[in-house]
mmCIF file of C-alpha atoms in Angstrom:
data_model
loop_
_atom_site.group_PDB
_atom_site.id
_atom_site.type_symbol
_atom_site.label_atom_id
_atom_site.label_comp_id
_atom_site.label_asym_id
_atom_site.label_seq_id
_atom_site.Cartn_x
_atom_site.Cartn_y
_atom_site.Cartn_z
ATOM 1 C CA MET A 22 -0.118 -0.086 -0.008
ATOM 2 C CA ALA A 23 2.902 2.414 0.725
ATOM 3 C CA ARG A 24 4.431 1.893 -2.393
ATOM 4 C CA VAL A 25 0.957 2.326 -4.287
ATOM 5 C CA ALA A 26 0.793 5.535 -2.597
ATOM 6 C CA GLY A 27 4.369 6.599 -3.135
ATOM 7 C CA VAL A 28 4.810 7.221 0.812
ATOM 8 C CA SER A 29 6.882 5.787 3.291
ATOM 9 C CA ARG A 30 5.435 2.355 5.344
ATOM 10 C CA SER A 31 5.644 4.544 8.479
ATOM 11 C CA THR A 32 3.818 7.190 6.692
ATOM 12 C CA ALA A 33 0.990 4.843 5.410
ATOM 13 C CA SER A 34 0.985 3.332 9.163
ATOM 14 C CA TYR A 35 0.263 6.917 10.566
ATOM 15 C CA VAL A 36 -2.533 7.635 8.151
ATOM 16 C CA MET A 37 -4.489 4.656 8.566
ATOM 17 C CA THR A 38 -3.982 4.554 12.406
ATOM 18 C CA GLY A 39 -4.452 8.337 13.043
ATOM 19 C CA ARG A 40 -1.435 8.587 15.223
ATOM 20 C CA ARG A 41 -0.058 11.478 13.461
ATOM 21 C CA THR A 42 -1.622 14.369 11.547
ATOM 22 C CA MET A 43 -0.489 14.195 8.212
ATOM 23 C CA SER A 44 -1.499 16.737 4.982
ATOM 24 C CA PRO A 45 -4.816 16.196 3.562
ATOM 25 C CA ALA A 46 -2.974 15.305 0.147
ATOM 26 C CA THR A 47 -1.019 12.476 1.791
ATOM 27 C CA GLN A 48 -4.132 11.174 3.513
ATOM 28 C CA GLU A 49 -5.981 10.945 0.170
ATOM 29 C CA ARG A 50 -3.244 9.063 -1.617
ATOM 30 C CA VAL A 51 -2.904 6.649 1.227
ATOM 31 C CA ARG A 52 -6.669 6.092 1.571
ATOM 32 C CA GLU A 53 -7.014 5.853 -2.140
ATOM 33 C CA ALA A 54 -4.282 3.212 -2.239
ATOM 34 C CA ALA A 55 -5.956 1.052 0.260
ATOM 35 C CA ARG A 56 -9.684 1.415 -1.437
ATOM 36 C CA SER A 57 -7.879 -0.144 -4.660
ATOM 37 C CA LEU A 58 -6.004 -2.562 -2.980
ATOM 38 C CA GLY A 59 -8.826 -3.583 -0.976
ATOM 39 C CA TYR A 60 -7.068 -2.985 2.247
ATOM 40 C CA THR A 61 -8.866 -3.288 5.591
ATOM 41 C CA PRO A 62 -7.044 -3.127 8.842
ATOM 42 C CA ASN A 63 -6.508 -5.799 11.001
ATOM 43 C CA ALA A 64 -8.715 -5.077 13.915
ATOM 44 C CA GLY A 65 -6.617 -7.007 16.424
ATOM 45 C CA ALA A 66 -3.182 -5.796 15.483
ATOM 46 C CA ARG A 67 -4.506 -2.207 15.513
ATOM 47 C CA ALA A 68 -5.950 -2.677 19.071
ATOM 48 C CA LEU A 69 -2.823 -3.959 20.376
ATOM 49 C CA ALA A 70 -0.523 -1.106 18.801
ATOM 50 C CA THR A 71 -2.841 1.399 19.748
ATOM 51 C CA LYS A 72 -4.641 0.264 22.655
ATOM 52 C CA GLN A 73 -7.798 1.236 21.027
ATOM 53 C CA THR A 74 -10.603 -0.988 19.562
ATOM 54 C CA MET A 75 -12.056 1.685 17.335
ATOM 55 C CA VAL A 76 -15.623 0.479 18.575
ATOM 56 C CA ILE A 77 -18.112 2.229 20.561
ATOM 57 C CA GLY A 78 -20.769 0.370 22.448
ATOM 58 C CA LEU A 79 -24.270 1.312 22.195
ATOM 59 C CA LEU A 80 -26.580 0.362 24.916
ATOM 60 C CA ALA A 81 -30.410 0.412 23.812
ATOM 61 C CA GLN A 82 -33.446 -1.585 24.204
ATOM 62 C CA PHE A 83 -36.542 -1.976 21.949
ATOM 63 C CA LEU A 84 -38.977 -1.865 24.330
ATOM 64 C CA GLU A 85 -42.449 -3.062 23.828
ATOM 65 C CA ASP A 86 -44.241 -0.323 25.274
ATOM 66 C CA GLU A 87 -42.223 2.618 22.976
ATOM 67 C CA PHE A 88 -42.571 2.984 19.316
ATOM 68 C CA ALA A 89 -39.760 1.043 17.682
ATOM 69 C CA PRO A 90 -39.460 3.361 14.627
ATOM 70 C CA ALA A 91 -38.714 6.452 16.860
ATOM 71 C CA MET A 92 -36.113 4.655 18.790
ATOM 72 C CA LEU A 93 -34.446 3.378 15.720
ATOM 73 C CA GLN A 94 -33.741 7.181 14.704
ATOM 74 C CA TYR A 95 -31.793 7.724 17.718
ATOM 75 C CA ILE A 96 -29.640 4.404 16.963
ATOM 76 C CA THR A 97 -28.883 5.430 13.221
ATOM 77 C CA GLY A 98 -27.792 8.907 14.443
ATOM 78 C CA VAL A 99 -25.188 7.401 16.809
ATOM 79 C CA THR A 100 -24.080 4.727 14.427
ATOM 80 C CA GLY A 101 -23.999 6.956 11.287
ATOM 81 C CA THR A 102 -22.028 9.585 13.144
ATOM 82 C CA ALA A 103 -19.612 6.613 14.345
ATOM 83 C CA ARG A 104 -19.027 5.323 11.034
ATOM 84 C CA GLU A 105 -18.534 8.831 9.606
ATOM 85 C CA LEU A 106 -15.777 9.432 12.395
ATOM 86 C CA GLY A 107 -14.037 5.886 11.769
ATOM 87 C CA TYR A 108 -15.635 3.980 14.221
ATOM 88 C CA ASP A 109 -17.434 1.004 14.437
ATOM 89 C CA THR A 110 -20.502 0.599 16.727
ATOM 90 C CA LEU A 111 -21.313 -2.269 18.879
ATOM 91 C CA LEU A 112 -25.224 -2.415 19.838
ATOM 92 C CA VAL A 113 -26.178 -4.454 23.151
ATOM 93 C CA SER A 114 -29.718 -4.780 23.739
ATOM 94 C CA GLU A 115 -29.511 -6.827 26.857
ATOM 95 C CA PRO A 116 -32.318 -6.387 29.127
ATOM 96 C CA ASP A 117 -29.890 -6.054 32.450
ATOM 97 C CA GLY A 118 -28.463 -2.673 31.320
ATOM 98 C CA ALA A 119 -26.068 -2.429 34.388
ATOM 99 C CA HIS A 120 -24.513 -5.804 33.865
ATOM 100 C CA ALA A 121 -23.981 -5.246 30.029
ATOM 101 C CA LEU A 122 -22.285 -2.213 30.902
ATOM 102 C CA LYS A 123 -20.078 -3.662 33.409
ATOM 103 C CA ARG A 124 -19.164 -6.536 31.143
ATOM 104 C CA LEU A 125 -18.149 -4.080 28.306
ATOM 105 C CA THR A 126 -16.417 -1.871 30.348
ATOM 106 C CA ASP A 127 -14.271 -4.573 32.503
ATOM 107 C CA SER A 128 -13.564 -6.485 29.248
ATOM 108 C CA ARG A 129 -12.406 -3.311 27.340
ATOM 109 C CA MET A 130 -14.255 -4.194 24.289
ATOM 110 C CA VAL A 131 -15.015 -0.890 23.419
ATOM 111 C CA ASP A 132 -13.356 2.433 23.865
ATOM 112 C CA GLY A 133 -16.316 4.424 24.944
ATOM 113 C CA VAL A 134 -20.177 3.966 25.608
ATOM 114 C CA VAL A 135 -23.359 5.785 24.474
ATOM 115 C CA LEU A 136 -26.449 5.087 26.808
ATOM 116 C CA LEU A 137 -30.052 5.267 25.417
ATOM 117 C CA ASN A 138 -33.095 4.580 27.166
ATOM 118 C CA VAL A 139 -32.066 6.845 29.936
ATOM 119 C CA ALA A 140 -34.284 6.297 33.171
ATOM 120 C CA HIS A 141 -34.999 9.096 36.089
ATOM 121 C CA ASP A 142 -32.984 6.620 38.498
ATOM 122 C CA ASP A 143 -30.754 4.658 35.993
ATOM 123 C CA ASP A 144 -29.179 1.593 37.171
ATOM 124 C CA ARG A 145 -26.243 2.121 34.719
ATOM 125 C CA LEU A 146 -25.062 5.110 35.935
ATOM 126 C CA PRO A 147 -23.256 3.958 39.226
ATOM 127 C CA VAL A 148 -21.494 1.419 36.689
ATOM 128 C CA LEU A 149 -20.297 4.301 34.486
ATOM 129 C CA ARG A 150 -19.263 6.426 37.184
ATOM 130 C CA ALA A 151 -17.163 3.837 38.439
ATOM 131 C CA THR A 152 -15.271 3.057 35.219
ATOM 132 C CA ASP A 153 -12.392 4.951 33.617
ATOM 133 C CA VAL A 154 -14.020 4.070 29.950
ATOM 134 C CA PRO A 155 -15.750 7.269 28.578
ATOM 135 C CA GLY A 156 -19.345 7.354 28.222
ATOM 136 C CA VAL A 157 -22.370 9.863 27.272
ATOM 137 C CA LEU A 158 -26.039 9.723 27.718
ATOM 138 C CA ILE A 159 -28.763 10.608 25.165
ATOM 139 C CA GLY A 160 -31.486 11.335 27.851
ATOM 140 C CA LEU A 161 -31.440 13.411 30.942
ATOM 141 C CA PRO A 162 -31.580 11.348 34.192
ATOM 142 C CA GLY A 163 -32.562 12.588 37.557
ATOM 143 C CA ASP A 164 -28.915 13.085 38.688
ATOM 144 C CA PRO A 165 -26.624 13.826 35.623
ATOM 145 C CA SER A 166 -23.856 15.090 38.004
ATOM 146 C CA GLY A 167 -20.196 13.945 36.244
ATOM 147 C CA LEU A 168 -21.752 12.814 33.219
ATOM 148 C CA ASP A 169 -21.829 14.327 29.760
ATOM 149 C CA VAL A 170 -25.300 14.456 28.761
ATOM 150 C CA PHE A 171 -27.135 15.313 25.578
ATOM 151 C CA ASP A 172 -31.236 15.703 25.240
ATOM 152 C CA LEU A 173 -34.121 17.783 23.855
ATOM 153 C CA ASP A 174 -35.333 20.355 26.350
ATOM 154 C CA PHE A 175 -38.813 18.625 26.929
ATOM 155 C CA ALA A 176 -39.919 20.860 29.384
ATOM 156 C CA GLU A 177 -39.559 23.857 27.048
ATOM 157 C CA SER A 178 -40.919 21.869 24.189
ATOM 158 C CA GLY A 179 -44.056 21.511 26.498
ATOM 159 C CA ARG A 180 -44.658 24.983 27.173
ATOM 160 C CA MET A 181 -43.866 25.982 23.453
ATOM 161 C CA MET A 182 -46.694 23.661 22.113
ATOM 162 C CA VAL A 183 -49.068 25.085 24.432
ATOM 163 C CA GLU A 184 -47.719 28.758 23.645
ATOM 164 C CA HIS A 185 -48.466 28.100 20.056
ATOM 165 C CA LEU A 186 -52.200 26.962 20.107
ATOM 166 C CA ALA A 187 -52.753 29.664 22.761
ATOM 167 C CA ALA A 188 -51.646 32.295 20.762
ATOM 168 C CA LEU A 189 -53.961 31.279 17.781
ATOM 169 C CA GLY A 190 -56.895 31.589 20.324
ATOM 170 C CA HIS A 191 -57.589 27.844 21.525
ATOM 171 C CA ARG A 192 -58.866 27.584 25.012
ATOM 172 C CA GLU A 193 -59.283 23.942 25.123
ATOM 173 C CA LEU A 194 -56.559 21.183 24.535
ATOM 174 C CA ALA A 195 -55.454 17.878 24.746
ATOM 175 C CA LEU A 196 -52.455 16.118 25.308
ATOM 176 C CA VAL A 197 -51.583 12.373 24.196
ATOM 177 C CA THR A 198 -48.354 11.253 26.108
ATOM 178 C CA GLN A 199 -46.469 8.146 26.155
ATOM 179 C CA PRO A 200 -48.015 4.646 27.885
ATOM 180 C CA GLU A 201 -48.422 4.823 31.171
ATOM 181 C CA HIS A 202 -45.592 2.132 31.711
ATOM 182 C CA VAL A 203 -42.842 4.330 30.317
ATOM 183 C CA VAL A 204 -43.697 6.789 33.157
ATOM 184 C CA ALA A 205 -43.796 4.119 35.674
ATOM 185 C CA ARG A 206 -40.064 2.826 34.440
ATOM 186 C CA GLY A 207 -38.746 6.390 35.082
ATOM 187 C CA GLY A 208 -39.249 7.986 31.430
ATOM 188 C CA ALA A 209 -38.653 11.721 32.716
ATOM 189 C CA TYR A 210 -38.922 13.035 29.525
ATOM 190 C CA VAL A 211 -42.860 12.244 29.459
ATOM 191 C CA TRP A 212 -43.604 14.136 32.748
ATOM 192 C CA ARG A 213 -41.115 16.833 32.035
ATOM 193 C CA LEU A 214 -42.964 17.887 28.928
ATOM 194 C CA LEU A 215 -46.474 17.129 30.614
ATOM 195 C CA ASP A 216 -45.789 18.984 33.715
ATOM 196 C CA ALA A 217 -44.443 22.145 31.738
ATOM 197 C CA ALA A 218 -47.660 21.755 29.515
ATOM 198 C CA GLN A 219 -49.812 21.862 32.223
ATOM 199 C CA GLU A 220 -48.210 24.865 34.221
ATOM 200 C CA GLU A 221 -48.431 26.736 30.725
ATOM 201 C CA ALA A 222 -51.837 25.852 30.271
ATOM 202 C CA HIS A 223 -52.631 26.652 33.750
ATOM 203 C CA ARG A 224 -51.033 30.137 33.584
ATOM 204 C CA ARG A 225 -52.847 31.323 30.498
ATOM 205 C CA GLY A 226 -56.241 29.929 31.934
ATOM 206 C CA LEU A 227 -56.591 26.986 29.475
ATOM 207 C CA ARG A 228 -58.043 23.674 29.849
ATOM 208 C CA LEU A 229 -55.480 20.903 29.076
ATOM 209 C CA HIS A 230 -56.790 17.148 29.334
ATOM 210 C CA ALA A 231 -53.897 14.803 29.369
ATOM 211 C CA VAL A 232 -54.143 11.148 28.620
ATOM 212 C CA PRO A 233 -51.649 8.451 28.048
ATOM 213 C CA GLY A 234 -52.039 6.501 24.559
ATOM 214 C CA ALA A 235 -50.643 3.269 23.525
ATOM 215 C CA SER A 236 -47.540 2.463 21.486
ATOM 216 C CA GLY A 237 -48.945 0.852 18.528
ATOM 217 C CA GLN A 238 -52.259 -0.140 16.559
ATOM 218 C CA PRO A 239 -54.715 -1.038 16.866
ATOM 219 C CA GLN A 240 -55.147 0.489 20.450
ATOM 220 C CA ILE A 241 -53.398 3.766 19.894
ATOM 221 C CA GLY A 242 -56.493 4.216 17.306
ATOM 222 C CA GLN A 243 -59.021 3.397 19.633
ATOM 223 C CA ASP A 244 -57.332 5.628 22.268
ATOM 224 C CA LEU A 245 -57.634 8.932 19.870
ATOM 225 C CA HIS A 246 -61.032 8.076 18.915
ATOM 226 C CA ALA A 247 -61.925 7.610 22.785
ATOM 227 C CA LEU A 248 -60.103 10.891 23.589
ATOM 228 C CA LEU A 249 -62.345 13.067 20.607
ATOM 229 C CA ASP A 250 -65.693 11.228 21.956
ATOM 230 C CA THR A 251 -65.027 12.283 25.462
ATOM 231 C CA HIS A 252 -63.723 15.912 24.896
ATOM 232 C CA PRO A 253 -65.676 17.166 21.889
ATOM 233 C CA ALA A 254 -64.760 20.858 22.802
ATOM 234 C CA VAL A 255 -61.137 20.310 22.136
ATOM 235 C CA THR A 256 -59.752 22.478 19.544
ATOM 236 C CA GLY A 257 -55.919 21.876 19.931
ATOM 237 C CA LEU A 258 -54.121 18.504 20.012
ATOM 238 C CA LEU A 259 -50.690 17.994 21.588
ATOM 239 C CA LEU A 260 -49.079 14.584 20.530
ATOM 240 C CA HIS A 261 -46.226 13.563 22.638
ATOM 241 C CA ASN A 262 -46.553 10.092 21.523
ATOM 242 C CA GLU A 263 -45.034 9.004 17.958
ATOM 243 C CA ALA A 264 -47.614 5.807 17.480
ATOM 244 C CA ALA A 265 -50.384 8.295 18.091
ATOM 245 C CA ALA A 266 -48.776 10.835 15.406
ATOM 246 C CA ALA A 267 -48.751 7.971 12.992
ATOM 247 C CA ALA A 268 -52.199 7.006 13.537
ATOM 248 C CA LEU A 269 -53.893 10.212 13.733
ATOM 249 C CA PRO A 270 -54.430 10.783 9.862
ATOM 250 C CA SER A 271 -56.364 7.590 9.357
ATOM 251 C CA VAL A 272 -58.641 8.449 12.702
ATOM 252 C CA MET A 273 -59.319 11.901 11.395
ATOM 253 C CA TYR A 274 -60.211 10.684 7.732
ATOM 254 C CA ALA A 275 -62.743 8.182 9.792
ATOM 255 C CA ARG A 276 -64.237 11.083 11.466
ATOM 256 C CA GLY A 277 -64.247 13.603 8.399
ATOM 257 C CA LEU A 278 -61.898 15.931 10.138
ATOM 258 C CA GLN A 279 -59.467 18.257 8.569
ATOM 259 C CA ALA A 280 -56.414 20.152 10.035
ATOM 260 C CA PRO A 281 -56.601 23.116 10.897
ATOM 261 C CA ARG A 282 -60.025 23.595 9.862
ATOM 262 C CA ASP A 283 -61.398 21.166 12.493
ATOM 263 C CA LEU A 284 -58.456 20.503 14.591
ATOM 264 C CA SER A 285 -55.178 22.084 15.205
ATOM 265 C CA VAL A 286 -52.256 19.667 15.644
ATOM 266 C CA VAL A 287 -48.829 19.884 16.925
ATOM 267 C CA GLY A 288 -46.538 16.857 17.503
ATOM 268 C CA ARG A 289 -43.334 16.192 19.012
ATOM 269 C CA TYR A 290 -41.101 14.143 16.622
ATOM 270 C CA SER A 291 -38.459 14.441 13.902
ATOM 271 C CA ASP A 292 -38.572 15.702 10.194
ATOM 272 C CA GLU A 293 -37.359 12.271 9.079
ATOM 273 C CA PHE A 294 -39.980 10.813 11.139
ATOM 274 C CA ALA A 295 -42.738 13.038 9.393
ATOM 275 C CA ARG A 296 -41.449 12.152 6.076
ATOM 276 C CA THR A 297 -41.634 8.420 6.626
ATOM 277 C CA PHE A 298 -45.157 8.488 7.813
ATOM 278 C CA SER A 299 -46.298 11.212 5.661
ATOM 279 C CA LEU A 300 -47.376 13.180 8.493
ATOM 280 C CA PRO A 301 -48.892 16.872 7.690
ATOM 281 C CA PHE A 302 -48.894 17.942 11.143
ATOM 282 C CA SER A 303 -46.665 20.754 12.740
ATOM 283 C CA SER A 304 -44.302 19.570 15.204
ATOM 284 C CA ILE A 305 -41.095 20.192 17.829
ATOM 285 C CA GLU A 306 -38.321 18.662 16.172
ATOM 286 C CA SER A 307 -36.766 16.035 18.302
ATOM 287 C CA ALA A 308 -33.515 15.904 16.540
ATOM 288 C CA PRO A 309 -32.381 12.244 17.203
ATOM 289 C CA ASP A 310 -29.625 12.739 14.272
ATOM 290 C CA ARG A 311 -28.296 15.885 16.046
ATOM 291 C CA LEU A 312 -28.355 14.324 19.269
ATOM 292 C CA GLY A 313 -26.250 11.381 18.093
ATOM 293 C CA GLN A 314 -23.910 13.605 16.535
ATOM 294 C CA LEU A 315 -23.442 15.531 19.712
ATOM 295 C CA ALA A 316 -22.807 12.688 21.688
ATOM 296 C CA VAL A 317 -20.326 10.848 19.457
ATOM 297 C CA ARG A 318 -18.181 13.725 19.060
ATOM 298 C CA ARG A 319 -18.254 14.326 22.466
ATOM 299 C CA LEU A 320 -17.235 10.787 23.249
ATOM 300 C CA LEU A 321 -14.600 10.513 20.919
ATOM 301 C CA HIS A 322 -13.228 13.707 22.417
ATOM 302 C CA ARG A 323 -13.237 11.899 25.946
ATOM 303 C CA ILE A 324 -11.596 8.721 23.953
ATOM 304 C CA GLY A 325 -8.910 10.932 22.272
ATOM 305 C CA ALA A 326 -7.963 13.442 25.266
ATOM 306 C CA PRO A 327 -8.594 11.229 28.417
ATOM 307 C CA GLY A 328 -8.198 13.036 31.518
ATOM 308 C CA ASP A 329 -8.162 16.605 29.620
ATOM 309 C CA GLY A 330 -10.074 18.455 32.725
ATOM 310 C CA SER A 331 -12.861 19.493 30.506
ATOM 311 C CA PRO A 332 -16.111 19.384 32.972
ATOM 312 C CA PRO A 333 -19.093 17.210 32.075
ATOM 313 C CA GLN A 334 -21.353 18.769 29.703
ATOM 314 C CA VAL A 335 -25.354 18.698 30.136
ATOM 315 C CA LEU A 336 -26.627 20.159 26.773
ATOM 316 C CA LEU A 337 -30.504 20.634 26.390
ATOM 317 C CA LEU A 338 -31.344 21.411 22.569
ATOM 318 C CA ALA A 339 -33.769 24.364 22.550
ATOM 319 C CA PRO A 340 -37.084 22.999 20.656
ATOM 320 C CA GLU A 341 -37.995 24.067 17.390
ATOM 321 C CA LEU A 342 -41.208 24.269 15.721
ATOM 322 C CA VAL A 343 -41.653 23.008 12.024
ATOM 323 C CA ASP A 344 -44.736 24.579 10.615
ATOM 324 C CA ARG A 345 -46.546 22.237 8.368
ATOM 325 C CA GLY A 346 -49.823 24.210 8.305
ATOM 326 C CA SER A 347 -51.815 22.167 10.668
ATOM 327 C CA THR A 348 -52.530 24.678 13.110
ATOM 328 C CA GLY A 349 -54.783 27.732 12.874
ATOM 329 C CA ALA A 350 -57.710 29.732 14.819
ATOM 330 C CA PRO A 351 -60.217 27.531 16.478
ATOM 331 C CA ALA A 352 -63.365 26.928 14.395
ATOM 332 C CA PRO A 353 -66.547 28.373 15.632
ATOM 333 C CA ARG A 354 -68.579 25.825 17.894
#
């Protein structure tokens, strides 16, 4: 490979391992030579030489009471960024997350870890704090001290959803949240948005009906029909449940409703999610891809500069409302 690239063997090695910074032109020549020769670095040899595996661990679970396509977006956000930066990702979905994390860190199978499905009192956090293997969280726990954390500002998202509809003149709203099991196991993002939305509604003198929704069909469709039957005066619907957002178009069609003519709708999900399910509803951008990018880049900084003294970072992304034309002034009743 070095001969094909026209460089010394040491230079080719530096480029492939990243142990020294070389000029962009040299890096491109070496990498082009590697591609033309079909060269793949030996992971075992590289780990012995650099004491790095070039693999990060991703601890995530597809839980039955959460909408799987939404979780998949966070996973692809992490794995895609890691791949772009030269790292492979080991996905670990073991139900006993604390045991899985200890196994990964004790065995040095990975250079660092990203934790998803973060609970309010997450039993993986004592393990992470006790190891010197770097780790980052996507999701805010109850106690983030000493940890690098990235998440959407769910409280501000709830306030923004209510503010938006209140400004249009809506006086009675409904909020569909995640299933009760998600809250019971410590899904703090659910009650952060709910509490803030309720506080904002109370401050503005609005009525807000909050109901949990299922995570899949056909139950979520039945839940939406029941909500609209029970609260016929509702003119604004807030969705903090991706399954509800995906099911709502068919429910509205069945009831002869249109947004915003009959019902104004604001959800909380990503733009990619909206495209995947052809959703016409305005939404708070949940930004799973951006959160994945931020988390992985922070993790690789920790891996590359251990003990650099930089303080842990808790970053909550400010919510952004994507207007798709599904909200307007309430229809006369």
